[in-house]
Tab-separated table of C-alpha atoms and ligand atoms in Angstrom:
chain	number	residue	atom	x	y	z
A	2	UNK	CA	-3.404	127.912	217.558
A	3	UNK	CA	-0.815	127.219	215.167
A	4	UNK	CA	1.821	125.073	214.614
A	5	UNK	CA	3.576	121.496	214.732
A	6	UNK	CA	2.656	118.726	217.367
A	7	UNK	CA	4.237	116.004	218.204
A	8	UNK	CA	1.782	112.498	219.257
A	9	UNK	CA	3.041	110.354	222.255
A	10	UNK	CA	2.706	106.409	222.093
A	11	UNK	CA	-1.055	105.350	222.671
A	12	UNK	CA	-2.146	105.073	226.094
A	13	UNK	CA	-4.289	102.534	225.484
A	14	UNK	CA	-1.471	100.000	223.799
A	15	UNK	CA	1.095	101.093	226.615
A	16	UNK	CA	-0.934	100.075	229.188
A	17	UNK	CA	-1.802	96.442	228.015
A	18	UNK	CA	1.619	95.919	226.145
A	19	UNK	CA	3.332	96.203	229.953
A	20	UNK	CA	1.003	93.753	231.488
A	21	UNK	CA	1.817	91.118	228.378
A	22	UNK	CA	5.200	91.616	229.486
A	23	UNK	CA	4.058	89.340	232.178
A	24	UNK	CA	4.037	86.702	229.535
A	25	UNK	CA	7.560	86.974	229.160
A	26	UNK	CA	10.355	85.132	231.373
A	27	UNK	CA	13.361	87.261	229.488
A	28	UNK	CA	13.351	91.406	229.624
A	29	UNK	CA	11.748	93.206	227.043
A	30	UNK	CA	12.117	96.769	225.757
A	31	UNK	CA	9.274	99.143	225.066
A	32	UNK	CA	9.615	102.881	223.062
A	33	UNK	CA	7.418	105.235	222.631
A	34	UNK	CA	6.091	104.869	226.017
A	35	UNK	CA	3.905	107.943	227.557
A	36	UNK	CA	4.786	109.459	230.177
A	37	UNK	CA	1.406	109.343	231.705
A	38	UNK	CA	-0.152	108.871	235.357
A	39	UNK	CA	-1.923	105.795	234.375
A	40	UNK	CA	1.445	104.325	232.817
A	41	UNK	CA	3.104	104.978	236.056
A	42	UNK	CA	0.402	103.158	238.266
A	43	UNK	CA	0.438	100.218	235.755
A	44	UNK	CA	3.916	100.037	236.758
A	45	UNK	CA	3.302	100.285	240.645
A	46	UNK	CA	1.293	97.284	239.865
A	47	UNK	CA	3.367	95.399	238.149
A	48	UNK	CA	6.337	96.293	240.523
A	49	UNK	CA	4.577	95.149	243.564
A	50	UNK	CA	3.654	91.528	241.496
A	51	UNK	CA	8.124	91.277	241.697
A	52	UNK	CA	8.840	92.658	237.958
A	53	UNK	CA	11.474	94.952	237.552
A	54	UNK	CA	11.259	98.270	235.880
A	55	UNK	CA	13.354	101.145	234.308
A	56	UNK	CA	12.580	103.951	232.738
A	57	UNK	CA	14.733	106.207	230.365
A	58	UNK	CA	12.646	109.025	228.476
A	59	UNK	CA	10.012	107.125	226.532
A	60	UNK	CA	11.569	103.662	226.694
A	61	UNK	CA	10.492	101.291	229.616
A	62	UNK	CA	12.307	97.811	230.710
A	63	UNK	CA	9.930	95.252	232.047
A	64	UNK	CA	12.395	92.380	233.720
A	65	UNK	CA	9.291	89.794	234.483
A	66	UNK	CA	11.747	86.545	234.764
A	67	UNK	CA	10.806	86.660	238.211
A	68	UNK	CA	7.204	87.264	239.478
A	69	UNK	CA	7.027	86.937	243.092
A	70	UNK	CA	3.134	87.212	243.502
A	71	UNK	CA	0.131	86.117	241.943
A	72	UNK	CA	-2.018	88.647	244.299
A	73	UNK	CA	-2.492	92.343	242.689
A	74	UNK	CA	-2.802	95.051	245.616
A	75	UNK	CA	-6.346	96.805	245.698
A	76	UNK	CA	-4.911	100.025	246.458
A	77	UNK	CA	-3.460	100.054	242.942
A	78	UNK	CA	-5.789	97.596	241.206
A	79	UNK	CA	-8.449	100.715	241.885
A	80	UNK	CA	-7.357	103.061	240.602
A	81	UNK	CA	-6.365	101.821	237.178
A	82	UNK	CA	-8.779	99.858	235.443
A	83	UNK	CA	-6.452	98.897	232.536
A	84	UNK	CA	-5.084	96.764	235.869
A	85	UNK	CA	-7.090	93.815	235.189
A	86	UNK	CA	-5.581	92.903	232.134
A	87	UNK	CA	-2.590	91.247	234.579
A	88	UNK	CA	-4.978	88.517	235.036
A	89	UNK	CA	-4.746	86.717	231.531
A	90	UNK	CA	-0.806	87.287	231.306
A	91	UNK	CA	-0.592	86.241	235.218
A	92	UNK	CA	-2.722	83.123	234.511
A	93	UNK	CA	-1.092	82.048	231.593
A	94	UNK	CA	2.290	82.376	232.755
A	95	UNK	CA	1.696	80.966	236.721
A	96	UNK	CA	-1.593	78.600	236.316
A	97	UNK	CA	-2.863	81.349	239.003
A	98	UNK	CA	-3.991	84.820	239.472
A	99	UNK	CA	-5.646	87.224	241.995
A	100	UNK	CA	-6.822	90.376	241.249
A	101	UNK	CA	-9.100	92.904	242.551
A	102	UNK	CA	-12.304	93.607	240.387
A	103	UNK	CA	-11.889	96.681	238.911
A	104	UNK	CA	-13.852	99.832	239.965
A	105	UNK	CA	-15.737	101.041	237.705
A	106	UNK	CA	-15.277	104.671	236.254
A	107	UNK	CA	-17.080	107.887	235.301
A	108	UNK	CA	-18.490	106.040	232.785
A	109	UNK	CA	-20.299	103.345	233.319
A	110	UNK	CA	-19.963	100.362	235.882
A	111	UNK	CA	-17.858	98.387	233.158
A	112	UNK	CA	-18.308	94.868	234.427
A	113	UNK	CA	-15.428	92.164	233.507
A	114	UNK	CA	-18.064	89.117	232.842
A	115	UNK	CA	-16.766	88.656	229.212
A	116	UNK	CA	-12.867	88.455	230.511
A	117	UNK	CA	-14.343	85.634	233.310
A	118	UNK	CA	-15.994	83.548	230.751
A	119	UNK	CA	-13.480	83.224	228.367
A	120	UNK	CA	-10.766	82.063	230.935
A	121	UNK	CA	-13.652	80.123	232.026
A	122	UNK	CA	-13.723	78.325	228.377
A	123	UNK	CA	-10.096	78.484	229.009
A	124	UNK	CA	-10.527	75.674	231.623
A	125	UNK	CA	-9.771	77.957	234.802
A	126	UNK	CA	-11.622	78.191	237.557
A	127	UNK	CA	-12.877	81.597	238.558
A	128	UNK	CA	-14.401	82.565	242.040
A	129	UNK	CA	-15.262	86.302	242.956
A	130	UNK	CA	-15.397	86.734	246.126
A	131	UNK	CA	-14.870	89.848	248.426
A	132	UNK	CA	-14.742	91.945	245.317
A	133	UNK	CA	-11.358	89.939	244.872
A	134	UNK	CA	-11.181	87.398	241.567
A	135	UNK	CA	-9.414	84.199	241.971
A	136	UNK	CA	-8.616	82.290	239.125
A	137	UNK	CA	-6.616	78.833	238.741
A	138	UNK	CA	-5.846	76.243	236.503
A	139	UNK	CA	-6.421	73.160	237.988
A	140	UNK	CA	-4.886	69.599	237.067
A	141	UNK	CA	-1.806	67.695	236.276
A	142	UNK	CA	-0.542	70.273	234.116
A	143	UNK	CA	-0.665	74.333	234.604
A	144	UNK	CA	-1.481	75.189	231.331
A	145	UNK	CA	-5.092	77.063	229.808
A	146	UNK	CA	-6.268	74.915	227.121
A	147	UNK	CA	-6.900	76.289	223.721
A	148	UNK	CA	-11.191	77.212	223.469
A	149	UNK	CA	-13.375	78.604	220.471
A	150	UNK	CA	-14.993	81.635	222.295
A	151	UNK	CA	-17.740	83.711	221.208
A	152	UNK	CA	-17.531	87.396	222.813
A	153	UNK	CA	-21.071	88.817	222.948
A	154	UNK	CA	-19.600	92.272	223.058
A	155	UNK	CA	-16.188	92.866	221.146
A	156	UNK	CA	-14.953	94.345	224.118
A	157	UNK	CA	-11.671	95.665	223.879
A	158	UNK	CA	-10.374	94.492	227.222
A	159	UNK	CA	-11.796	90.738	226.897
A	160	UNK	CA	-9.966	90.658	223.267
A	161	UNK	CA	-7.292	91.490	225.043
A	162	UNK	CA	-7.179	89.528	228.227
A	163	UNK	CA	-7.492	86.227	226.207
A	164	UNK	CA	-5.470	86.618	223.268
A	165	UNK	CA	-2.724	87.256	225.744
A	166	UNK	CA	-4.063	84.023	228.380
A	167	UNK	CA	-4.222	81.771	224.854
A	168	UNK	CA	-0.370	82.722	224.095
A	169	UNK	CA	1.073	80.236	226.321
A	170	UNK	CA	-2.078	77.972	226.305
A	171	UNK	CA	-2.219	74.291	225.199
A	172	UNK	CA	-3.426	73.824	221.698
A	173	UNK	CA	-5.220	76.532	219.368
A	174	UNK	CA	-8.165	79.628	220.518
A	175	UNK	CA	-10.429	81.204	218.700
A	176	UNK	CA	-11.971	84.417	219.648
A	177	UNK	CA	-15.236	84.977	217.296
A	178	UNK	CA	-16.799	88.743	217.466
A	179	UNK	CA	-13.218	90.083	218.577
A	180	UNK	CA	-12.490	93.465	219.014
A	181	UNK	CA	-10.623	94.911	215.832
A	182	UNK	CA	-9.033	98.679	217.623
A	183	UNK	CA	-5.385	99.433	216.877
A	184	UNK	CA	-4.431	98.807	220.313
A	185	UNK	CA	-5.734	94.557	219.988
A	186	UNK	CA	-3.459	95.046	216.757
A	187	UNK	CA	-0.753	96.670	218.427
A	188	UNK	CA	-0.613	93.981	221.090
A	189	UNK	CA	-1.282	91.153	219.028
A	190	UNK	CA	2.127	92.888	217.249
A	191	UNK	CA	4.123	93.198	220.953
A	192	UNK	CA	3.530	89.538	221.266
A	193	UNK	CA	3.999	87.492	218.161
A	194	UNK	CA	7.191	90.020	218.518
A	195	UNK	CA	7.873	87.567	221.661
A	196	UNK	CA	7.389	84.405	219.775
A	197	UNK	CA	3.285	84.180	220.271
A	198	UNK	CA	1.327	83.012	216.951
A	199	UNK	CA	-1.724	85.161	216.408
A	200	UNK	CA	-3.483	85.069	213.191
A	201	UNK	CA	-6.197	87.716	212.486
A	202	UNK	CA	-6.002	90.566	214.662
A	203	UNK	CA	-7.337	93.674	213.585
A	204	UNK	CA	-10.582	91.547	211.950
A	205	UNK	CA	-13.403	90.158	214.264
A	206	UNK	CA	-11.539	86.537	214.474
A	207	UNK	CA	-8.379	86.282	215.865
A	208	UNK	CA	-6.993	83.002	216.499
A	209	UNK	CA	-3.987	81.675	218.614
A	210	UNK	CA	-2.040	78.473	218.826
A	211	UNK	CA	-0.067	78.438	222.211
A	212	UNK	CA	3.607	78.170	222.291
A	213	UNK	CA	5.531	76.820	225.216
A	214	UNK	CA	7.171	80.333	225.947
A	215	UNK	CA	7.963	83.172	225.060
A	216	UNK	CA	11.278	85.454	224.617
A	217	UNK	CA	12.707	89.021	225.220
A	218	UNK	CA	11.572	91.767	222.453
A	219	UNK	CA	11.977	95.367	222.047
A	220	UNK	CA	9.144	96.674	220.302
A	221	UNK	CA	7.780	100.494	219.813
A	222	UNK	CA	3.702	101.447	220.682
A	223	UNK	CA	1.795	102.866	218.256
A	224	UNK	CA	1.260	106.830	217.842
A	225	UNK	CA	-2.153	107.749	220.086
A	226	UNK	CA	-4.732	108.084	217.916
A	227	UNK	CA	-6.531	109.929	220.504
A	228	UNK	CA	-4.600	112.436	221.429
A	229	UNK	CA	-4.317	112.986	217.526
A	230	UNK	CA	-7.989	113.194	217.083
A	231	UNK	CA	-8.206	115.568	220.178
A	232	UNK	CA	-5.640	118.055	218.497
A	233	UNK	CA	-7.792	118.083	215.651
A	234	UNK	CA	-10.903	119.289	217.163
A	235	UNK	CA	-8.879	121.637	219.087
A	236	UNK	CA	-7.676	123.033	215.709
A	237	UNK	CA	-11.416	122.769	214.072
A	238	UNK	CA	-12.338	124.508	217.447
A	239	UNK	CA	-10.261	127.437	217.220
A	240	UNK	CA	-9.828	127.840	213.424
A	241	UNK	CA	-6.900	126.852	212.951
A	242	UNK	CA	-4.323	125.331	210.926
A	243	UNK	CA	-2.169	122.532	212.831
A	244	UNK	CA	0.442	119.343	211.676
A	245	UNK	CA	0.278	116.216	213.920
A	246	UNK	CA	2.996	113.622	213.601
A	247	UNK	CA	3.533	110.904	214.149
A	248	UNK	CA	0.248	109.545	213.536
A	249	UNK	CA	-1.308	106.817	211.435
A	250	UNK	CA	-4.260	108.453	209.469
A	251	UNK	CA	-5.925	104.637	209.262
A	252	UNK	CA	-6.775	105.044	212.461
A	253	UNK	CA	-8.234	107.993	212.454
A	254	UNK	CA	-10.909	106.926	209.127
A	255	UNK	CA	-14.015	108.138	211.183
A	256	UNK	CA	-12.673	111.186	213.211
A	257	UNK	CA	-11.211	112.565	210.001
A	258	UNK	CA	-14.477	112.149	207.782
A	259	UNK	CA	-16.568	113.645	210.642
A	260	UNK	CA	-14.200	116.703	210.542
A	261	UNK	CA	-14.874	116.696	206.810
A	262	UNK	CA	-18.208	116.379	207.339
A	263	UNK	CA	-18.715	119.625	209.421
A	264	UNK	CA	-16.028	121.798	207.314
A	265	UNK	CA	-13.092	121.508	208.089
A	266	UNK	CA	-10.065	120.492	205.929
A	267	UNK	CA	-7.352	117.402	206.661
A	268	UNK	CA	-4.810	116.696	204.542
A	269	UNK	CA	-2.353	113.608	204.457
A	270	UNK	CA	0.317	115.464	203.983
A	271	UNK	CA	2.892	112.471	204.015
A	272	UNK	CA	2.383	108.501	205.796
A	273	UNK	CA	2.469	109.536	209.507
A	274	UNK	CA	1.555	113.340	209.099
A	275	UNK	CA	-1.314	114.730	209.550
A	276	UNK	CA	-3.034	118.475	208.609
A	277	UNK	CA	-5.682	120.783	209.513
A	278	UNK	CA	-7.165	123.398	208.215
A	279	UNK	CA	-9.984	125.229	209.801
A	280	UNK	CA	-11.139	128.468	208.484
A	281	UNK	CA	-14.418	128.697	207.650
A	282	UNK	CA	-17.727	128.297	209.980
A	283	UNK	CA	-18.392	124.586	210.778
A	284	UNK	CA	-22.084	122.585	210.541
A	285	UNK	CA	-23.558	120.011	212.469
A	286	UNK	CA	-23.529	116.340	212.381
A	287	UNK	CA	-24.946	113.507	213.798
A	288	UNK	CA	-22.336	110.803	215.529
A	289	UNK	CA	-23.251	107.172	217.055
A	290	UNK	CA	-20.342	105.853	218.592
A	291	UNK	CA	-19.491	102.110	217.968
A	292	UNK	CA	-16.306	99.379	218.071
A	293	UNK	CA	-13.759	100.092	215.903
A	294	UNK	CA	-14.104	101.152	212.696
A	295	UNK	CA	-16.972	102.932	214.017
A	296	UNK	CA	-16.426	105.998	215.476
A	297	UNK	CA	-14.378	106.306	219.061
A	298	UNK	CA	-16.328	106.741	221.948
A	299	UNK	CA	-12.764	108.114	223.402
A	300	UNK	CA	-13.359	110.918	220.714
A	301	UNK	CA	-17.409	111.567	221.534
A	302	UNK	CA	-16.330	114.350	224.373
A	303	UNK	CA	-14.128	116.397	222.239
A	304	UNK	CA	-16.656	116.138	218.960
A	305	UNK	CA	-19.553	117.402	221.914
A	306	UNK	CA	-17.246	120.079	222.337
A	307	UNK	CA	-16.761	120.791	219.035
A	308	UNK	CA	-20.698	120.719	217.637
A	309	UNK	CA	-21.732	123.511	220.523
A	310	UNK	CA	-20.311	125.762	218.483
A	311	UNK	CA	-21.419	124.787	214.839
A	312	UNK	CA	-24.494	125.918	213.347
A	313	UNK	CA	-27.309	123.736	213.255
A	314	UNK	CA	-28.923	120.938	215.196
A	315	UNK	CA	-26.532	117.160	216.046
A	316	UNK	CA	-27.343	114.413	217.647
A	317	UNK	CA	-24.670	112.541	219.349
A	318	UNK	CA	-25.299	108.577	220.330
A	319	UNK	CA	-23.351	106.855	222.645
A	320	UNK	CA	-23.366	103.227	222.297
A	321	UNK	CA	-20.565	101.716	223.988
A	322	UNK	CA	-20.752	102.857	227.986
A	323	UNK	CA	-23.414	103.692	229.942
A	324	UNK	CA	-23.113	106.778	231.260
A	325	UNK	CA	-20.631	109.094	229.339
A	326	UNK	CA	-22.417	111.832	228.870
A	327	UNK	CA	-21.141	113.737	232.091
A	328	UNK	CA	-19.750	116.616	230.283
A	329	UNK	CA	-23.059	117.852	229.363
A	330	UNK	CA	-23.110	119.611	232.326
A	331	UNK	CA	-20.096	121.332	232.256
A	332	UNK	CA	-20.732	122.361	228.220
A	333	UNK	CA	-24.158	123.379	229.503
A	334	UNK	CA	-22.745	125.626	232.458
A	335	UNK	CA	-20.335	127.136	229.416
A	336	UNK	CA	-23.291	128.639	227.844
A	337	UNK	CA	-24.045	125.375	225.820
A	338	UNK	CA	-27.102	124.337	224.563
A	339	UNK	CA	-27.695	120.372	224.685
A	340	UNK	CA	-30.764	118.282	225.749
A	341	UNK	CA	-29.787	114.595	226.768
A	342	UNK	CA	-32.219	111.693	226.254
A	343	UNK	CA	-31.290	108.831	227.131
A	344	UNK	CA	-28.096	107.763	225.507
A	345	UNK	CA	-28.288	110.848	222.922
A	346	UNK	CA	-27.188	114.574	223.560
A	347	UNK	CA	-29.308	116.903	221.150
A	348	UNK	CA	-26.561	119.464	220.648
A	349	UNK	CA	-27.627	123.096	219.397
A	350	UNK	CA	-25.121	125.435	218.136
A	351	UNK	CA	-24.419	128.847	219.550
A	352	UNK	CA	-22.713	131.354	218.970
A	353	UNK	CA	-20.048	131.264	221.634
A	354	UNK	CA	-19.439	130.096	224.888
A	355	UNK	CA	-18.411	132.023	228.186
A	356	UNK	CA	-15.617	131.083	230.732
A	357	UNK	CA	-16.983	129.070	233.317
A	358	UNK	CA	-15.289	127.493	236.391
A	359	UNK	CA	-15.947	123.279	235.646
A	360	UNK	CA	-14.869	120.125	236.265
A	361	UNK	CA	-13.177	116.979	233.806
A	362	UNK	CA	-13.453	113.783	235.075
A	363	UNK	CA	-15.870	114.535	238.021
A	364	UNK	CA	-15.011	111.726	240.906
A	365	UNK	CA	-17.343	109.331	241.459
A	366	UNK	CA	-17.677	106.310	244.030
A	367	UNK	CA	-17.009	104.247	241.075
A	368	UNK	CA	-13.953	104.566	240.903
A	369	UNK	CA	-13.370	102.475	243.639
A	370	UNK	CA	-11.411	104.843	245.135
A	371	UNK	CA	-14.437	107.237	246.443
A	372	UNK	CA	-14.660	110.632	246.941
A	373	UNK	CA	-11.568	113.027	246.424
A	374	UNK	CA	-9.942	110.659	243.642
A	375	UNK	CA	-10.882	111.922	240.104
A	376	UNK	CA	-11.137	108.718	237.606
A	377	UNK	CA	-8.266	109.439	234.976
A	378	UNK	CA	-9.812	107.700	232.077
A	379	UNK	CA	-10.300	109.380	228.809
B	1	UD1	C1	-11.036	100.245	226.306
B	1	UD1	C2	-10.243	101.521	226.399
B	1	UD1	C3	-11.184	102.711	226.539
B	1	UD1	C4	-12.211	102.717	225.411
B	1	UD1	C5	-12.917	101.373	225.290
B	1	UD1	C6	-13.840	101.263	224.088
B	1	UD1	C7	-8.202	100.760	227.513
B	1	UD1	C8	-7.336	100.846	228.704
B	1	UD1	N1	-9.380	101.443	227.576
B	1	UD1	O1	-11.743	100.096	227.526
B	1	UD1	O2	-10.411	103.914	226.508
B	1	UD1	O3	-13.188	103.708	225.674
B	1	UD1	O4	-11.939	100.302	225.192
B	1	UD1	O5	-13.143	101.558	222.937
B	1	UD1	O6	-7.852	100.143	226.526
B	1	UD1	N2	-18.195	95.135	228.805
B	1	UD1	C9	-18.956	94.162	229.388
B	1	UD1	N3	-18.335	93.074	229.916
B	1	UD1	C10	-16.985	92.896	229.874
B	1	UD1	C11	-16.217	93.898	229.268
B	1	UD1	C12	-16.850	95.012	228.725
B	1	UD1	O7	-20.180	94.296	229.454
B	1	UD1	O8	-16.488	91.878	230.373
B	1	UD1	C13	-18.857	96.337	228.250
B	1	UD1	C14	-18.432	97.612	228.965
B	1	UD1	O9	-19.165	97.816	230.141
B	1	UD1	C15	-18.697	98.658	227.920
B	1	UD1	C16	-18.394	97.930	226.612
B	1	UD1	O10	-18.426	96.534	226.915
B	1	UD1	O11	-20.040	99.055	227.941
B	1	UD1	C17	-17.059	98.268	226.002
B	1	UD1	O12	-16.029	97.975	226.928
B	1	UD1	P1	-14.575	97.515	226.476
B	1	UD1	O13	-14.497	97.484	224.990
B	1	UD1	O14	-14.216	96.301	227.238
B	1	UD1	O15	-13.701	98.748	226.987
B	1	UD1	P2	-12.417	98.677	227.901
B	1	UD1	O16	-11.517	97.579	227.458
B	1	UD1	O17	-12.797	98.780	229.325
């Protein structure tokens, strides 16, 4: 390979932005939106809740000033679990919310108990029942109240959910152990870009004081620092030399010194511009992946991918989901040689690999969805 590639807007931040558009009774304007499958399913979702939606090339218009329904369809709820972030933007902005539990995905079963308990803290009352969860704020007045939470995990999705349920709640929230990715940041970004007041994202305390609204915005998603990372171990792969832009190299702090690491060479070759430089045979490293700044589990796949083929012995960890270590198999049945125990892959390089018919994203009965329906999660 060789050559220049251009970096969409971050799936991750799309996804969530659009359902804290909920929060907002005016239109707002989003750029750099991907044109993905998953983006196009959030917006199914959000269309059948009574928003309106237009797209023109990477810009989407969420019109939420009216939202018809505080009940998210199963159909669509399963196959996107990104989907239950509506339920902190829906109960914040109706004092009510229904949605499915999500299903769960190649990777793990991904449960949703550290969302629950924070709206919990929140003062709503949750009930799952049916595999359906119904929350509500109960009382004279509609509103969350502001709560000092404590996330065991800094789950990315819970940091999420209730920074964008304390936005409109009374008084001030805390969120202790938050997660610190780019995409809380981005989001934290979308809405104070409303009107919100968030103080700390991007650091493991984030805290909110609730406003009684919030207003129209248009407001661009970050550059996907995964698909940036993925270029680069496709250029490390193939020796090559590639330029990725737009991209912010922050981001990117551990995938960039792991690439060092094994040999190859990345330059910052201006703010948002990334390049690689691949030429010589690469080594092997050990990676544990971990919350942000840690290294990505999102990135764990590709780096597998990378170490069959440099010389020596890794060990790759994976700390954050269960089971994501399903591409073993399909390395393995290309001629790769890796042991798995437990959560690690023992990864020993060879010389090559050899075409072999596999699969990405095997379905599971996770997904909610069962059999035929591959999970599209990275
Ligand atoms: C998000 C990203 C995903 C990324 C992950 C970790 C989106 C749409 N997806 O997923 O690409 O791999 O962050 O960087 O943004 N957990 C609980 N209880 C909860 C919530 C999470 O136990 O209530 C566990 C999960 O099962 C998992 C771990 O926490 O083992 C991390 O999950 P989380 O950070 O929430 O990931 P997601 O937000 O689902």
């Amino acid at each position: 390979m060789s050559g220049t590639v251009a970096i969409s807007g971050a799936k991750n931040s799309a996804l969530v932005v659009m359902a804290g558009a909920l929060l907002c009774p005016q239109e707002c304007r989003l750029r750099n939106v991907p044109s993905l499958v998953d983006v196009g399913r959030m917006g199914e979702i959000l269309a059948a809740l009574g928003v309106k939606l237009e797209r023109q090339d990477d810009c989407l218009t969420i019109d939420a000033s009216s939202i018809g329904q505080s009940k998210a369809p199963y159909e669509l709820v399963s196959q996107l679990r990104a989907s239950f972030f509506i339920i902190g933007p829906l109960l914040a902005r109706l004092g009510v919310a229904r949605v499915p539990m999500p299903g769960g995905c190649a990777i793990g079963a991904r449960p949703v108990d550290l969302h629950v308990r924070g709206l919990q803290a929140m003062g709503a009352e949750v009930q799952i029942d049916h595999g359906m969860v119904y929350a509500c704020v109960k009382g004279s007045s509609p509103r969350l109240q502001g709560a000092k939470i404590y996330l065991d995990y800094p789950s990315v999705g819970a940091t999420e959910t209730l920074m964008m349920a304390a936005t409109l709640a009374d008084g001030e929230t805390t969120l202790e152990n938050a997660a610190q990715e780019p995409e809380v940041v981005d989001l934290a970004n979308f809405c104070r870009a409303m009107g919100a007041k968030i103080r700390g994202a991007g650091t493991n305390t984030i805290v909110i004081s609730g406003v009684p609204s919030l207003h129209s915005t248009d407001y661009s998603i970050i550059p996907d620092r995964v698909e940036a990372g993925t270029f680069l171990v496709a250029g490390a792969i193939t020796h090559s030399e590639i330029s990725l832009s737009p991209v912010i190299p922050d981001h990117l702090t551990a995938v960039i010194a792991k690439l060092r690491a094994i040999g190859a060479q990345v330059f910052t070759e201006s703010p948002n511009r990334l390049r690689l430089v691949s030429t010589r045979h690469l080594e092997a490293t050990d990676i544990e992946t971990l919350p942000y700044p840690g290294f990505p589990t999102d990135m764990q796949a590709q780096f597998m991918s990378l170490l069959t083929l440099s010389e020596g012995d890794s060990v790759i960890t994976e700390t954050v989901f269960e089971n994501r270590l399903r591409h073993v198999a399909e390395l393995s049945r290309m001629g790769a040689d890796i042991r798995v125990k437990g959560s690690n892959a023992i990864i020993r390089g060879v010389p090559m690999l050899s075409g072999a018919p596999v699969v990405g994203n095997r379905p599971t009965g996770l997904c909610g969805a069962g059999v035929g329906r591959t999970c599209r999660k990275r």
